[in-house]
Amino acid sequence: MDKKFNFLSKALLTTAAAVALFAGPANAASDAKNDEAPLRVCAGANENPYSLKSEEGFENRIAKALGEAMGRDVEFVWEDRPAIYVVRDLLDKDKCDIVIGVDTGDPRVLTTSPYYRAGYVFVQPSNSKLEIEAFDSEDLAKANNVGYEPGGPAEVMMVKYGLFSKNFNYVKSLTNFKSSRNQYLRIDPALMVGNVSSGKSDVAIAFAPSVARYVKESDGKLKMTGVPDNNFRFDGEPVLFHFDQSMGVRKDDEKLLAEVEEALEKAKPQIQEILIEEGIPVEEPTKPPSDTKS
C-alpha cells in the first residue's frame, strides 16, 4: 500500500478521532444545558380562564406542574393577542417550546396523548324553570338571549333548530356588534356567564373549561348541564361537542414530545387536582391511537 496514502489516512483518522473526542462531550454538555434550560411555554396574556399574565389561568398552573415533573423552571412567553395566534407567531418561530392546551391531533403541532377530555355545557340559573338538556329540548326555544361563540358547533345546532335568528342580536352584542370578517373575535366567557347570572340571558352554551370557574364562583346560583354528544347536521354529519385535550410542540421536536409524555404521567395527579379545583367536569380521555403524532 502506498505509504503516502497510509500517512494521510492515519492523519485523517487521528484528526477525526480528535474531533470525536472533543465534539462528543461538547454535544453532551449542550444537550444537558438544553435539558436544564427553562421550559418556554407559549401562553395567552388575556385568555381567561385558561391563561393570564398574572399566571392565575388554570393552564398556567398545569404548565408549572409539568415543569416540576420535568425538573425544569417554566418561563412563559406571552401573546397579547388571542391565543389562537400562539402557534403561528410564537411556537413556529421558535420563540417558545410548548402549548399547554390544544385539541388532540391538532394538525399544526405534534400533540401528546390526551391528558383530559371535556365537553360543552348549558349554563343556567340553578333555579331556572327551563329544562334544557339537549338542543332538541322544547324549553330551549322558550329561552331568551341564548349566548354562544359564533361559528362553533353551538351555532350549527341553533341554525338546525331554527333558533339562530331569534338570538342573532344578542350574540352580536357579546362582541359589541363587531364584524368577524377578516378578524378573530373571542367572546369573554365571564361575560356570557355573568349575563346568565344577572338575568340578562336565560342560558349560555360554551366549552366547559372556559366557563367552569365562573359557575363555581357563583356559589351554587348557576349550574352546568352537559351537552350530549349525539348531535347531527341537516346532512347527517356529526357535530362534535366533546374534545380530548393535549399539549403541543413543534412538528420537528420529537425529543421534547417524548420528554413531555413521560412527565405527563408523573404530573397526572397534580393536573387532575388543578382541573377539579377549576370546577371542570372532566371526562376520561379517549384511548390514544397507536400513533398520537399529528
mmCIF file with all atom_site columns, N, CA, C and O in Angstrom, residues 4 8 17-19 28-29 31 58 73 81-82 87 99 129 144 176 185 189 201-202 229 236 244 253 255 265 292:
data_model
loop_
_atom_site.group_PDB
_atom_site.id
_atom_site.type_symbol
_atom_site.label_atom_id
_atom_site.label_alt_id
_atom_site.label_comp_id
_atom_site.label_asym_id
_atom_site.label_entity_id
_atom_site.label_seq_id
_atom_site.pdbx_PDB_ins_code
_atom_site.Cartn_x
_atom_site.Cartn_y
_atom_site.Cartn_z
_atom_site.occupancy
_atom_site.B_iso_or_equiv
_atom_site.pdbx_formal_charge
_atom_site.auth_seq_id
_atom_site.auth_comp_id
_atom_site.auth_asym_id
_atom_site.auth_atom_id
_atom_site.pdbx_PDB_model_num
ATOM 1   N N  . LYS A 1 4   ? 2.399   7.108  1.266  1.00 0.00 ? 4   LYS A N  1
ATOM 2   C CA . LYS A 1 4   ? 1.823   8.445  1.372  1.00 0.00 ? 4   LYS A CA 1
ATOM 3   C C  . LYS A 1 4   ? 0.328   8.359  1.731  1.00 0.00 ? 4   LYS A C  1
ATOM 4   O O  . LYS A 1 4   ? -0.190  9.078  2.556  1.00 0.00 ? 4   LYS A O  1
ATOM 5   N N  . LEU A 1 8   ? -1.607  9.774  5.049  1.00 0.00 ? 8   LEU A N  1
ATOM 6   C CA . LEU A 1 8   ? -2.763  10.659 5.022  1.00 0.00 ? 8   LEU A CA 1
ATOM 7   C C  . LEU A 1 8   ? -3.967  10.038 5.733  1.00 0.00 ? 8   LEU A C  1
ATOM 8   O O  . LEU A 1 8   ? -4.704  10.691 6.450  1.00 0.00 ? 8   LEU A O  1
ATOM 9   N N  . ALA A 1 17  ? -10.660 11.241 15.066 1.00 0.00 ? 17  ALA A N  1
ATOM 10  C CA . ALA A 1 17  ? -10.788 10.761 16.442 1.00 0.00 ? 17  ALA A CA 1
ATOM 11  C C  . ALA A 1 17  ? -10.729 11.917 17.424 1.00 0.00 ? 17  ALA A C  1
ATOM 12  O O  . ALA A 1 17  ? -11.464 11.948 18.420 1.00 0.00 ? 17  ALA A O  1
ATOM 13  N N  . ALA A 1 18  ? -9.816  12.883 17.101 1.00 0.00 ? 18  ALA A N  1
ATOM 14  C CA . ALA A 1 18  ? -9.698  14.028 17.993 1.00 0.00 ? 18  ALA A CA 1
ATOM 15  C C  . ALA A 1 18  ? -10.975 14.848 18.002 1.00 0.00 ? 18  ALA A C  1
ATOM 16  O O  . ALA A 1 18  ? -11.460 15.292 19.051 1.00 0.00 ? 18  ALA A O  1
ATOM 17  N N  . VAL A 1 19  ? -11.559 15.012 16.785 1.00 0.00 ? 19  VAL A N  1
ATOM 18  C CA . VAL A 1 19  ? -12.808 15.769 16.698 1.00 0.00 ? 19  VAL A CA 1
ATOM 19  C C  . VAL A 1 19  ? -13.894 15.075 17.492 1.00 0.00 ? 19  VAL A C  1
ATOM 20  O O  . VAL A 1 19  ? -14.645 15.686 18.259 1.00 0.00 ? 19  VAL A O  1
ATOM 21  N N  . ALA A 1 28  ? -22.804 16.549 24.373 1.00 0.00 ? 28  ALA A N  1
ATOM 22  C CA . ALA A 1 28  ? -23.482 16.074 25.567 1.00 0.00 ? 28  ALA A CA 1
ATOM 23  C C  . ALA A 1 28  ? -23.731 17.226 26.524 1.00 0.00 ? 28  ALA A C  1
ATOM 24  O O  . ALA A 1 28  ? -24.811 17.343 27.125 1.00 0.00 ? 28  ALA A O  1
ATOM 25  N N  . ALA A 1 29  ? -22.717 18.107 26.650 1.00 0.00 ? 29  ALA A N  1
ATOM 26  C CA . ALA A 1 29  ? -22.877 19.257 27.535 1.00 0.00 ? 29  ALA A CA 1
ATOM 27  C C  . ALA A 1 29  ? -23.980 20.173 27.034 1.00 0.00 ? 29  ALA A C  1
ATOM 28  O O  . ALA A 1 29  ? -24.780 20.715 27.806 1.00 0.00 ? 29  ALA A O  1
ATOM 29  N N  . ASP A 1 31  ? -26.602 19.253 25.165 1.00 0.00 ? 31  ASP A N  1
ATOM 30  C CA . ASP A 1 31  ? -27.896 18.629 25.429 1.00 0.00 ? 31  ASP A CA 1
ATOM 31  C C  . ASP A 1 31  ? -28.300 18.801 26.882 1.00 0.00 ? 31  ASP A C  1
ATOM 32  O O  . ASP A 1 31  ? -29.446 19.090 27.209 1.00 0.00 ? 31  ASP A O  1
ATOM 33  N N  . PHE A 1 58  ? -55.746 28.421 34.642 1.00 0.00 ? 58  PHE A N  1
ATOM 34  C CA . PHE A 1 58  ? -55.521 27.017 35.059 1.00 0.00 ? 58  PHE A CA 1
ATOM 35  C C  . PHE A 1 58  ? -54.479 26.330 34.179 1.00 0.00 ? 58  PHE A C  1
ATOM 36  O O  . PHE A 1 58  ? -53.765 25.429 34.641 1.00 0.00 ? 58  PHE A O  1
ATOM 37  N N  . ASP A 1 73  ? -37.423 24.795 35.234 1.00 0.00 ? 73  ASP A N  1
ATOM 38  C CA . ASP A 1 73  ? -38.200 26.002 35.500 1.00 0.00 ? 73  ASP A CA 1
ATOM 39  C C  . ASP A 1 73  ? -39.081 26.300 34.301 1.00 0.00 ? 73  ASP A C  1
ATOM 40  O O  . ASP A 1 73  ? -38.785 25.888 33.180 1.00 0.00 ? 73  ASP A O  1
ATOM 41  N N  . ARG A 1 81  ? -52.307 39.055 21.855 1.00 0.00 ? 81  ARG A N  1
ATOM 42  C CA . ARG A 1 81  ? -53.483 38.834 21.011 1.00 0.00 ? 81  ARG A CA 1
ATOM 43  C C  . ARG A 1 81  ? -54.140 37.512 21.404 1.00 0.00 ? 81  ARG A C  1
ATOM 44  O O  . ARG A 1 81  ? -53.599 36.766 22.229 1.00 0.00 ? 81  ARG A O  1
ATOM 45  N N  . PRO A 1 82  ? -55.326 37.194 20.852 1.00 0.00 ? 82  PRO A N  1
ATOM 46  C CA . PRO A 1 82  ? -55.982 35.923 21.210 1.00 0.00 ? 82  PRO A CA 1
ATOM 47  C C  . PRO A 1 82  ? -55.041 34.727 21.059 1.00 0.00 ? 82  PRO A C  1
ATOM 48  O O  . PRO A 1 82  ? -54.196 34.688 20.156 1.00 0.00 ? 82  PRO A O  1
ATOM 49  N N  . VAL A 1 87  ? -49.454 29.540 18.127 1.00 0.00 ? 87  VAL A N  1
ATOM 50  C CA . VAL A 1 87  ? -48.717 28.541 17.339 1.00 0.00 ? 87  VAL A CA 1
ATOM 51  C C  . VAL A 1 87  ? -47.996 29.219 16.173 1.00 0.00 ? 87  VAL A C  1
ATOM 52  O O  . VAL A 1 87  ? -46.792 29.042 15.968 1.00 0.00 ? 87  VAL A O  1
ATOM 53  N N  . VAL A 1 99  ? -47.232 24.412 23.782 1.00 0.00 ? 99  VAL A N  1
ATOM 54  C CA . VAL A 1 99  ? -48.559 24.978 24.046 1.00 0.00 ? 99  VAL A CA 1
ATOM 55  C C  . VAL A 1 99  ? -49.277 23.999 24.969 1.00 0.00 ? 99  VAL A C  1
ATOM 56  O O  . VAL A 1 99  ? -49.309 22.801 24.688 1.00 0.00 ? 99  VAL A O  1
ATOM 57  N N  . LYS A 1 129 ? -86.658 27.475 35.568 1.00 0.00 ? 129 LYS A N  1
ATOM 58  C CA . LYS A 1 129 ? -87.778 26.575 35.288 1.00 0.00 ? 129 LYS A CA 1
ATOM 59  C C  . LYS A 1 129 ? -87.662 25.938 33.906 1.00 0.00 ? 129 LYS A C  1
ATOM 60  O O  . LYS A 1 129 ? -88.472 25.082 33.539 1.00 0.00 ? 129 LYS A O  1
ATOM 61  N N  . ASN A 1 144 ? -84.670 33.092 26.352 1.00 0.00 ? 144 ASN A N  1
ATOM 62  C CA . ASN A 1 144 ? -84.329 34.383 25.752 1.00 0.00 ? 144 ASN A CA 1
ATOM 63  C C  . ASN A 1 144 ? -82.823 34.612 25.830 1.00 0.00 ? 144 ASN A C  1
ATOM 64  O O  . ASN A 1 144 ? -82.167 34.262 26.811 1.00 0.00 ? 144 ASN A O  1
ATOM 65  N N  . ASN A 1 176 ? -69.911 43.354 20.955 1.00 0.00 ? 176 ASN A N  1
ATOM 66  C CA . ASN A 1 176 ? -70.160 44.787 20.715 1.00 0.00 ? 176 ASN A CA 1
ATOM 67  C C  . ASN A 1 176 ? -70.428 45.060 19.230 1.00 0.00 ? 176 ASN A C  1
ATOM 68  O O  . ASN A 1 176 ? -70.028 46.095 18.705 1.00 0.00 ? 176 ASN A O  1
ATOM 69  N N  . LEU A 1 185 ? -62.769 36.993 16.606 1.00 0.00 ? 185 LEU A N  1
ATOM 70  C CA . LEU A 1 185 ? -63.445 37.633 17.729 1.00 0.00 ? 185 LEU A CA 1
ATOM 71  C C  . LEU A 1 185 ? -63.712 36.596 18.803 1.00 0.00 ? 185 LEU A C  1
ATOM 72  O O  . LEU A 1 185 ? -64.332 35.568 18.534 1.00 0.00 ? 185 LEU A O  1
ATOM 73  N N  . PRO A 1 189 ? -65.819 34.560 28.137 1.00 0.00 ? 189 PRO A N  1
ATOM 74  C CA . PRO A 1 189 ? -66.729 33.610 28.797 1.00 0.00 ? 189 PRO A CA 1
ATOM 75  C C  . PRO A 1 189 ? -67.281 34.151 30.108 1.00 0.00 ? 189 PRO A C  1
ATOM 76  O O  . PRO A 1 189 ? -68.406 33.804 30.492 1.00 0.00 ? 189 PRO A O  1
ATOM 77  N N  . SER A 1 201 ? -79.578 36.951 30.262 1.00 0.00 ? 201 SER A N  1
ATOM 78  C CA . SER A 1 201 ? -79.615 35.792 29.359 1.00 0.00 ? 201 SER A CA 1
ATOM 79  C C  . SER A 1 201 ? -80.137 34.588 30.132 1.00 0.00 ? 201 SER A C  1
ATOM 80  O O  . SER A 1 201 ? -79.804 34.410 31.310 1.00 0.00 ? 201 SER A O  1
ATOM 81  N N  . ASP A 1 202 ? -80.961 33.769 29.464 1.00 0.00 ? 202 ASP A N  1
ATOM 82  C CA . ASP A 1 202 ? -81.501 32.576 30.143 1.00 0.00 ? 202 ASP A CA 1
ATOM 83  C C  . ASP A 1 202 ? -80.523 31.406 30.137 1.00 0.00 ? 202 ASP A C  1
ATOM 84  O O  . ASP A 1 202 ? -80.575 30.540 31.017 1.00 0.00 ? 202 ASP A O  1
ATOM 85  N N  . ASP A 1 229 ? -73.316 14.164 23.348 1.00 0.00 ? 229 ASP A N  1
ATOM 86  C CA . ASP A 1 229 ? -72.512 14.090 22.124 1.00 0.00 ? 229 ASP A CA 1
ATOM 87  C C  . ASP A 1 229 ? -73.218 13.243 21.077 1.00 0.00 ? 229 ASP A C  1
ATOM 88  O O  . ASP A 1 229 ? -72.692 12.232 20.608 1.00 0.00 ? 229 ASP A O  1
ATOM 89  N N  . GLY A 1 236 ? -76.666 15.015 8.051  1.00 0.00 ? 236 GLY A N  1
ATOM 90  C CA . GLY A 1 236 ? -76.323 13.776 8.734  1.00 0.00 ? 236 GLY A CA 1
ATOM 91  C C  . GLY A 1 236 ? -74.914 13.731 9.290  1.00 0.00 ? 236 GLY A C  1
ATOM 92  O O  . GLY A 1 236 ? -74.552 12.767 9.980  1.00 0.00 ? 236 GLY A O  1
ATOM 93  N N  . ASP A 1 244 ? -60.874 15.740 23.308 1.00 0.00 ? 244 ASP A N  1
ATOM 94  C CA . ASP A 1 244 ? -59.664 15.411 24.061 1.00 0.00 ? 244 ASP A CA 1
ATOM 95  C C  . ASP A 1 244 ? -58.714 16.599 23.986 1.00 0.00 ? 244 ASP A C  1
ATOM 96  O O  . ASP A 1 244 ? -58.585 17.244 22.944 1.00 0.00 ? 244 ASP A O  1
ATOM 97  N N  . ASP A 1 253 ? -39.926 18.591 16.812 1.00 0.00 ? 253 ASP A N  1
ATOM 98  C CA . ASP A 1 253 ? -39.366 18.469 18.168 1.00 0.00 ? 253 ASP A CA 1
ATOM 99  C C  . ASP A 1 253 ? -39.842 17.189 18.838 1.00 0.00 ? 253 ASP A C  1
ATOM 100 O O  . ASP A 1 253 ? -40.469 17.213 19.908 1.00 0.00 ? 253 ASP A O  1
ATOM 101 N N  . LYS A 1 255 ? -38.054 15.000 20.314 1.00 0.00 ? 255 LYS A N  1
ATOM 102 C CA . LYS A 1 255 ? -37.349 14.758 21.580 1.00 0.00 ? 255 LYS A CA 1
ATOM 103 C C  . LYS A 1 255 ? -38.138 15.379 22.741 1.00 0.00 ? 255 LYS A C  1
ATOM 104 O O  . LYS A 1 255 ? -38.364 14.730 23.767 1.00 0.00 ? 255 LYS A O  1
ATOM 105 N N  . GLU A 1 265 ? -47.161 11.717 32.777 1.00 0.00 ? 265 GLU A N  1
ATOM 106 C CA . GLU A 1 265 ? -47.530 10.619 33.670 1.00 0.00 ? 265 GLU A CA 1
ATOM 107 C C  . GLU A 1 265 ? -47.219 10.967 35.116 1.00 0.00 ? 265 GLU A C  1
ATOM 108 O O  . GLU A 1 265 ? -48.016 10.713 36.022 1.00 0.00 ? 265 GLU A O  1
ATOM 109 N N  . THR A 1 292 ? -49.884 8.953  18.163 1.00 0.00 ? 292 THR A N  1
ATOM 110 C CA . THR A 1 292 ? -50.585 10.167 18.556 1.00 0.00 ? 292 THR A CA 1
ATOM 111 C C  . THR A 1 292 ? -50.002 11.398 17.908 1.00 0.00 ? 292 THR A C  1
ATOM 112 O O  . THR A 1 292 ? -50.466 12.484 18.109 1.00 0.00 ? 292 THR A O  1
#
